[in-house]
Short mmCIF file of C-alpha atoms in Angstrom, two decimals:
data_model
loop_
_atom_site.label_atom_id
_atom_site.label_comp_id
_atom_site.label_asym_id
_atom_site.label_seq_id
_atom_site.Cartn_x
_atom_site.Cartn_y
_atom_site.Cartn_z
CA MET A 285 -8.47 -17.13 -15.37
CA ASN A 286 -9.50 -17.98 -11.94
CA SER A 287 -13.29 -17.71 -11.69
CA ARG A 288 -13.43 -17.84 -7.88
CA GLN A 289 -15.17 -14.77 -6.46
CA PRO A 290 -13.70 -13.78 -3.07
CA GLU A 291 -15.75 -12.15 -0.28
CA ARG A 292 -12.86 -9.61 -0.03
CA THR A 293 -9.49 -8.99 -1.47
CA VAL A 294 -6.21 -8.96 0.48
CA PRO A 295 -3.56 -6.33 -0.37
CA VAL A 296 -0.04 -7.55 -0.90
CA VAL A 297 2.70 -5.03 -0.01
CA VAL A 298 6.24 -5.62 -1.36
CA LEU A 299 9.08 -4.71 1.17
CA ALA A 300 12.26 -4.16 -0.92
CA GLY A 301 15.69 -2.83 -0.33
CA PHE A 302 19.38 -3.89 -0.54
CA LEU A 303 21.03 -6.16 1.87
CA GLY A 304 21.41 -4.64 5.34
CA SER A 305 19.00 -1.72 4.71
CA GLY A 306 16.68 -2.87 7.53
CA LYS A 307 13.90 -4.58 5.78
CA THR A 308 13.52 -7.32 8.52
CA THR A 309 13.70 -4.54 11.17
CA VAL A 310 10.76 -2.80 9.44
CA LEU A 311 8.79 -6.07 9.08
CA ASN A 312 9.32 -6.96 12.72
CA HIS A 313 8.17 -3.52 13.77
CA LEU A 314 5.02 -3.84 11.60
CA LEU A 315 4.31 -7.33 13.14
CA GLY A 316 4.83 -5.96 16.71
CA ASN A 317 2.55 -3.10 16.23
CA ARG A 318 -0.27 -4.50 14.15
CA GLY A 319 -2.94 -4.26 16.70
CA GLY A 320 -5.59 -6.78 15.83
CA THR A 321 -4.56 -7.01 12.16
CA ARG A 322 -3.80 -10.46 10.83
CA ILE A 323 -0.63 -10.26 8.70
CA GLY A 324 0.59 -12.96 6.33
CA VAL A 325 4.20 -12.87 5.57
CA VAL A 326 6.29 -14.25 2.67
CA VAL A 327 10.01 -14.03 3.26
CA ASN A 328 12.23 -14.44 0.37
CA ASP A 329 15.79 -15.03 1.57
CA PHE A 330 18.87 -15.29 -0.64
CA GLY A 331 20.83 -18.45 0.10
CA SER A 332 19.99 -21.81 1.76
CA ILE A 333 19.92 -20.52 5.45
CA GLU A 334 16.83 -18.55 6.03
CA VAL A 335 17.97 -16.32 8.77
CA ASP A 336 15.29 -13.71 8.13
CA ALA A 337 12.57 -16.24 8.08
CA MET A 338 13.63 -17.50 11.48
CA SER A 339 13.78 -14.10 12.87
CA VAL A 340 10.14 -13.50 12.34
CA ALA A 341 8.71 -16.93 12.57
CA GLY A 342 7.76 -16.60 16.18
CA GLN A 343 5.48 -13.62 15.45
CA VAL A 344 3.27 -14.90 12.68
CA GLY A 345 2.96 -18.63 13.35
CA ASP A 346 1.53 -20.67 10.38
CA SER A 347 0.74 -17.50 8.49
CA MET A 348 4.25 -17.26 7.20
CA VAL A 349 5.79 -18.94 4.21
CA SER A 350 9.36 -18.83 3.11
CA LEU A 351 10.98 -19.07 -0.35
CA GLY A 352 14.63 -20.03 0.07
CA GLY A 353 17.53 -20.70 -2.23
CA GLY A 354 17.36 -17.50 -4.41
CA CYS A 355 15.52 -14.33 -5.40
CA LEU A 356 11.78 -14.62 -5.88
CA CYS A 357 12.11 -12.58 -9.00
CA CYS A 358 14.20 -15.29 -10.55
CA ALA A 359 11.34 -17.72 -10.61
CA VAL A 360 10.43 -18.92 -14.09
CA ASP A 361 6.72 -18.41 -13.81
CA GLY A 362 5.92 -17.36 -10.29
CA SER A 363 3.77 -20.42 -9.70
CA GLU A 364 5.46 -21.09 -6.34
CA LEU A 365 4.46 -17.51 -5.20
CA ASP A 366 1.07 -17.97 -6.53
CA ALA A 367 0.55 -21.08 -4.50
CA TYR A 368 1.70 -19.35 -1.31
CA LEU A 369 -0.65 -16.38 -2.00
CA ASP A 370 -3.48 -18.88 -2.66
CA ARG A 371 -2.71 -20.41 0.74
CA LEU A 372 -2.50 -17.15 2.66
CA THR A 373 -5.68 -15.69 1.05
CA ALA A 374 -7.81 -18.71 1.95
CA PRO A 375 -10.86 -17.46 4.00
CA ALA A 376 -9.92 -19.86 6.87
CA HIS A 377 -6.82 -17.78 7.59
CA ARG A 378 -8.73 -14.42 7.78
CA ILE A 379 -5.62 -12.59 6.75
CA ASP A 380 -6.00 -8.82 6.42
CA VAL A 381 -2.74 -8.04 4.65
CA ILE A 382 0.21 -9.84 3.15
CA VAL A 383 3.71 -8.47 3.33
CA ILE A 384 6.47 -9.96 1.01
CA GLU A 385 9.94 -9.24 2.31
CA ALA A 386 12.04 -9.40 -0.88
CA SER A 387 15.60 -10.65 -1.04
CA GLY A 388 18.20 -7.83 -0.92
CA LEU A 389 19.25 -8.88 -4.35
CA ALA A 390 15.74 -9.06 -5.95
CA GLU A 391 14.59 -7.07 -8.82
CA PRO A 392 11.59 -5.07 -7.39
CA GLN A 393 9.95 -4.30 -10.68
CA GLU A 394 9.88 -8.01 -11.72
CA MET A 395 8.17 -8.82 -8.40
CA VAL A 396 5.49 -6.15 -8.98
CA ARG A 397 4.86 -7.65 -12.50
CA MET A 398 4.50 -11.11 -10.99
CA LEU A 399 1.91 -9.84 -8.50
CA MET A 400 0.05 -7.99 -11.21
CA ALA A 401 -0.06 -11.18 -13.27
CA ASN A 402 -1.46 -13.13 -10.42
CA GLU A 403 -4.95 -14.50 -11.38
CA ASN A 404 -6.08 -15.02 -7.81
CA PRO A 405 -9.06 -12.65 -7.51
CA ALA A 406 -8.53 -12.45 -3.80
CA VAL A 407 -5.02 -10.83 -4.33
CA ARG A 408 -4.73 -7.10 -4.58
CA TYR A 409 -1.37 -5.46 -5.09
CA GLY A 410 -0.89 -2.89 -2.34
CA GLY A 411 2.26 -1.02 -3.37
CA MET A 412 6.07 -1.27 -2.96
CA VAL A 413 8.07 0.07 -0.02
CA HIS A 414 11.72 0.50 -0.63
CA VAL A 415 14.06 0.63 2.43
CA VAL A 416 17.28 2.77 2.25
CA ASP A 417 20.14 2.66 4.65
CA ALA A 418 20.99 6.34 5.23
CA ALA A 419 24.48 5.61 6.56
CA GLU A 420 25.35 3.49 3.47
CA PHE A 421 23.42 5.37 0.80
CA ASP A 422 26.38 6.49 -1.36
CA ALA A 423 28.23 3.26 -0.94
CA THR A 424 25.10 1.33 -1.95
CA ARG A 425 24.58 3.47 -5.04
CA GLU A 426 28.28 2.95 -6.10
CA LYS A 427 28.22 -0.75 -5.50
CA HIS A 428 24.70 -1.21 -6.98
CA PRO A 429 23.98 1.29 -9.75
CA GLU A 430 20.68 -0.27 -10.23
CA THR A 431 19.61 1.41 -6.99
CA ASP A 432 18.46 4.54 -8.89
CA ARG A 433 16.28 2.42 -11.08
CA HIS A 434 14.70 0.65 -7.96
CA LEU A 435 13.92 3.83 -6.23
CA ALA A 436 12.23 5.24 -9.30
CA VAL A 437 9.57 2.43 -9.15
CA ALA A 438 9.02 2.68 -5.43
CA ASP A 439 5.72 3.83 -3.97
CA LEU A 440 7.01 4.76 -0.68
CA ILE A 441 10.69 5.23 0.37
CA VAL A 442 11.83 4.56 3.91
CA LEU A 443 15.01 6.30 4.72
CA ASN A 444 16.07 4.05 7.61
CA LYS A 445 18.89 4.46 10.12
CA SER A 446 18.54 8.31 9.83
CA ASP A 447 19.87 8.61 13.28
CA ARG A 448 23.27 7.47 11.94
CA VAL A 449 23.89 10.66 9.89
CA ASP A 450 23.83 14.18 11.00
CA ALA A 451 21.25 16.75 9.94
CA ALA A 452 23.23 18.09 6.93
CA GLU A 453 23.90 14.68 5.56
CA ARG A 454 20.24 13.63 5.95
CA THR A 455 19.18 16.84 4.10
CA ARG A 456 21.62 15.96 1.24
CA ILE A 457 20.34 12.40 0.99
CA GLU A 458 16.67 13.56 1.00
CA SER A 459 17.52 15.88 -1.78
CA GLU A 460 19.06 13.12 -3.79
CA LEU A 461 16.10 10.99 -3.21
CA ASP A 462 13.74 13.78 -4.36
CA ALA A 463 15.65 13.76 -7.61
CA LEU A 464 15.53 9.91 -7.98
CA ARG A 465 11.92 9.16 -6.91
CA ALA A 466 8.96 9.26 -9.20
CA PRO A 467 6.53 12.11 -8.74
CA GLY A 468 4.23 11.54 -5.89
CA THR A 469 6.49 9.08 -4.10
CA ALA A 470 6.77 9.85 -0.38
CA VAL A 471 9.94 9.71 1.47
CA ILE A 472 9.78 8.93 5.27
CA ALA A 473 12.87 9.23 7.53
CA THR A 474 12.89 6.66 10.41
CA GLU A 475 15.06 5.05 13.05
CA HIS A 476 15.24 1.29 13.65
CA GLY A 477 12.56 0.59 11.02
CA ARG A 478 9.84 2.32 13.15
CA ILE A 479 7.35 3.09 10.38
CA ASP A 480 3.73 3.64 11.40
CA PRO A 481 1.65 0.57 10.13
CA GLU A 482 -1.27 2.88 9.44
CA LEU A 483 0.76 4.22 6.50
CA LEU A 484 0.56 0.82 4.82
CA PHE A 485 -2.66 -0.94 6.08
CA ASP A 486 -5.52 -0.44 8.55
CA ARG A 487 -4.91 -1.82 12.02
CA ARG A 488 -8.08 -3.54 13.32
CA PRO A 489 -9.09 -2.99 16.97
CA TRP A 490 -8.26 -5.75 19.32
CA THR A 491 -11.89 -6.02 20.27
CA GLU A 492 -12.65 -7.31 16.76
CA THR A 493 -10.14 -10.08 16.83
CA ARG A 494 -9.95 -11.41 20.41
CA GLY A 495 -11.30 -14.85 21.06
CA GLN A 496 -9.96 -17.03 23.72
CA LEU A 497 -7.41 -15.05 25.77
CA SER A 498 -3.91 -15.41 24.25
CA PHE A 499 -0.44 -14.10 25.04
CA GLU A 500 -0.87 -11.62 22.32
CA ASP A 501 -4.04 -10.31 23.97
CA LEU A 502 -2.36 -9.96 27.32
CA LEU A 503 0.51 -8.04 25.70
CA ALA A 504 -1.95 -5.74 23.93
CA GLU A 505 -3.83 -5.07 27.24
CA ALA A 506 -0.65 -4.35 29.03
CA ASP A 507 0.43 -1.98 26.23
CA GLU A 508 -2.89 -0.20 26.30
CA ASP A 509 -2.53 0.36 30.14
CA THR A 510 1.02 1.52 30.22
CA HIS A 511 2.08 2.88 26.85
CA ASP A 512 2.49 6.55 26.23
CA HIS A 513 0.48 7.12 23.01
CA SER A 514 2.12 10.50 22.40
CA ALA A 515 5.22 8.61 21.43
CA HIS A 516 3.47 6.65 18.69
CA ALA A 517 4.89 7.05 15.19
CA HIS A 518 1.57 8.38 13.98
CA ALA A 519 1.95 11.43 16.31
CA ALA A 520 4.22 12.92 13.65
CA TYR A 521 1.44 12.81 10.95
CA GLU A 522 -1.67 14.72 10.35
CA SER A 523 -4.93 13.13 9.39
CA VAL A 524 -7.64 14.79 7.42
CA GLU A 525 -11.13 13.40 6.97
CA PHE A 526 -13.55 14.29 4.13
CA THR A 527 -17.18 13.24 3.80
CA SER A 528 -19.64 14.09 1.03
CA ASP A 529 -23.22 13.02 0.48
CA GLU A 530 -22.93 14.53 -3.03
CA PRO A 531 -20.97 12.36 -5.64
CA LEU A 532 -17.66 13.44 -6.77
CA SER A 533 -16.63 14.31 -10.36
CA PRO A 534 -14.17 11.50 -11.50
CA ARG A 535 -12.16 13.98 -13.57
CA ARG A 536 -11.80 16.56 -10.91
CA LEU A 537 -10.94 13.91 -8.36
CA MET A 538 -8.19 12.37 -10.60
CA ASP A 539 -6.75 15.85 -11.16
CA PHE A 540 -6.67 16.30 -7.35
CA LEU A 541 -5.02 12.92 -6.91
CA ASP A 542 -2.47 13.61 -9.70
CA ARG A 543 -1.43 16.83 -7.94
CA ARG A 544 -1.30 15.41 -4.42
CA PRO A 545 1.82 16.58 -2.44
CA ALA A 546 4.67 14.21 -1.71
CA GLY A 547 3.94 14.65 2.02
CA LEU A 548 0.55 13.00 1.55
CA TYR A 549 1.62 9.39 2.41
CA ARG A 550 -1.73 7.61 2.41
CA ILE A 551 -5.30 7.94 1.17
CA LYS A 552 -7.99 5.40 2.04
CA GLY A 553 -11.76 5.27 1.91
CA PHE A 554 -14.66 4.99 -0.42
CA VAL A 555 -15.88 7.23 -3.23
CA ARG A 556 -19.35 7.69 -4.88
CA PHE A 557 -19.24 8.91 -8.44
CA GLY A 558 -22.84 8.16 -9.49
CA VAL A 559 -21.89 8.24 -13.19
CA PRO A 560 -24.43 6.24 -15.26
CA GLY A 561 -23.13 2.64 -15.45
CA HIS A 562 -20.74 3.20 -12.46
CA GLU A 563 -23.07 3.70 -9.53
CA GLU A 564 -21.15 1.16 -7.37
CA ARG A 565 -18.93 2.09 -4.45
CA TYR A 566 -15.29 2.64 -5.36
CA GLU A 567 -12.76 1.74 -2.60
CA VAL A 568 -9.70 3.85 -3.00
CA HIS A 569 -6.24 3.01 -1.68
CA ALA A 570 -3.04 5.01 -2.08
CA VAL A 571 0.49 4.50 -0.54
CA GLY A 572 2.84 7.31 -1.82
CA ARG A 573 2.47 7.26 -5.55
CA PHE A 574 0.63 3.86 -5.71
CA LEU A 575 -3.06 4.30 -6.43
CA SER A 576 -5.94 1.75 -6.88
CA PHE A 577 -9.69 1.88 -7.09
CA GLU A 578 -11.76 -1.29 -6.47
CA PRO A 579 -15.39 -1.17 -7.29
CA GLY A 580 -17.88 -3.15 -5.34
CA PRO A 581 -21.58 -3.06 -4.18
CA TRP A 582 -22.82 -0.71 -1.45
CA PRO A 583 -23.43 -2.58 1.85
CA LYS A 584 -27.10 -2.93 2.42
CA GLY A 585 -28.43 -0.16 4.55
CA GLU A 586 -25.28 1.98 4.28
CA PRO A 587 -25.54 5.58 3.12
CA ARG A 588 -24.10 6.14 -0.35
CA ARG A 589 -21.60 8.84 0.45
CA THR A 590 -17.83 9.49 -0.09
CA GLN A 591 -15.65 9.01 2.99
CA LEU A 592 -11.93 9.60 2.73
CA VAL A 593 -9.06 9.73 5.25
CA LEU A 594 -5.89 11.34 4.20
CA ILE A 595 -2.60 10.88 6.27
CA GLY A 596 0.48 12.98 5.71
CA SER A 597 3.15 15.11 7.15
CA GLY A 598 3.80 18.78 6.43
CA THR A 599 0.66 18.96 4.33
CA ASP A 600 -1.94 21.79 4.32
CA GLY A 601 -5.07 20.17 5.66
CA PRO A 602 -7.47 23.09 4.91
CA ALA A 603 -6.10 23.18 1.35
CA LEU A 604 -6.69 19.40 0.93
CA LEU A 605 -10.21 19.73 2.10
CA ARG A 606 -10.80 22.69 -0.32
CA GLY A 607 -9.45 20.63 -3.15
CA LEU A 608 -11.86 17.74 -2.37
CA GLU A 609 -14.83 20.10 -1.87
CA ALA A 610 -14.10 21.38 -5.40
CA CYS A 611 -14.52 17.79 -6.67
CA ARG A 612 -18.34 17.61 -5.75
CA GLU A 613 -20.61 16.97 -8.68
CA GLU A 614 -24.19 18.18 -8.58
CA ALA A 615 -25.43 16.39 -11.73
CA PRO A 616 -23.53 13.05 -12.02
CA GLN A 617 -26.37 11.62 -14.05
CA ASP A 618 -25.45 13.94 -16.90
CA ALA A 619 -21.82 12.77 -16.96
CA ARG A 620 -20.68 10.79 -20.02
CA PRO A 621 -19.23 7.32 -19.42
CA GLU A 622 -15.80 8.42 -20.76
CA SER A 623 -15.45 10.67 -17.65
CA MET A 624 -14.61 7.55 -15.82
CA TRP A 625 -11.63 6.54 -17.85
CA GLY A 626 -9.12 8.19 -15.59
CA VAL A 627 -10.38 6.21 -12.61
CA LEU A 628 -10.72 2.94 -14.49
CA ARG A 629 -6.99 3.06 -15.35
CA TYR A 630 -6.41 2.34 -11.68
CA VAL A 631 -8.92 -0.52 -11.48
CA PRO A 632 -6.99 -3.88 -11.73
CA ARG A 633 -8.11 -5.51 -15.01
CA LYS A 634 -10.35 -8.61 -14.59
CA GLY A 635 -11.93 -10.51 -17.42
CA PRO A 636 -12.75 -9.12 -20.92
CA ALA A 637 -16.38 -9.00 -20.05
CA GLU A 638 -15.57 -6.65 -17.11
CA ALA A 639 -13.53 -4.15 -19.06
CA GLY A 640 -16.35 -1.51 -18.64
CA GLU A 641 -16.25 1.63 -20.66
CA GLU A 642 -12.46 1.96 -20.70
CA PRO A 643 -10.78 2.17 -24.18
CA ALA A 644 -9.86 -1.31 -25.27
CA ASP A 645 -6.52 -0.01 -26.67
CA ASP A 646 -5.25 1.43 -23.54
CA PRO A 647 -2.08 -0.58 -22.67
CA ASP A 648 -2.06 0.54 -19.05
CA THR A 649 -5.53 -0.57 -17.87
CA ASP A 650 -4.02 -3.51 -15.96
CA ARG A 651 -1.52 -1.45 -14.06
CA PRO A 652 -2.20 0.68 -10.93
CA HIS A 653 0.87 2.90 -11.76
CA PRO A 654 0.92 5.75 -14.28
CA PRO A 655 2.77 4.52 -17.45
CA GLU A 656 5.50 7.14 -17.25
CA THR A 657 6.69 5.96 -13.71
CA ALA A 658 5.88 2.21 -13.77
#
């Protein structure tokens, strides 16, 4: 086990989908709209000519690595991927998030298992996004029956090229996806891969990342001066913010999260539970059905409070706030340690000495997905 203790962890998002679904288009859109966020990219092309890698190379410089000659999931032990992740998570690169664009013929579940088995403490699995071609949906399922299985393990489904089908066809496809997706998996319809980066990762303000003036800085300034922000992808989503100086009940919060609506695409922030033995700050991150908690110390001088942001579409904001209000706990000091078991299931397993109070015989403690949908 790697004993290196990182200053922070880097989320790794898997971008999957069959050939031609639009994964590279989605990736290029994320890169072009990342604000000041530093994105590391791993492109896994099938074949010896790495066309996809060349198409994004100009946008990420030396923060991109490429695995050619076959599917990443076909690697014997994943050591090559581990080496690349070690490189990208090195503090010198200051990478904020890593996106792995999988081969169109990759087995997504195997890729997720490889990431979960990675022993680099700086690597944090950030969920799997599956891109679907709306115009070729039926043909893809017929040619690749495994599509249904792949969709069932996705955390977020992007219905791309939705402009190429009429309204009735889009409704039919969305109904099919509702039957195939796991509970809690969000489905987002998009055109030309234009997914809001905020649904996957935080975009840092340019003022936090600018150094010497670069072409990227100039483009950002021009965009800030001339761009119509009402046309941003996030204009279609609602954001709800919740703050509580009182700790939250871990059991009631997990019940709230288990029942979250499919239109709630993302949850991020920090939670204070205050349960004896678990007084640290818990960073929460959810993309679709993917959920993880990461405990860590409270920053010196920072108030110990819960701060959450919920991003969704078609959700009932006041109802979400009422649900979170009901999670407040007046006497966390009286809670028993086992009340944290539901939360600890979603904390990536570390060493045996760090297993906490969670039952040793729980086979799912190393997975951020519920066992019935993993």
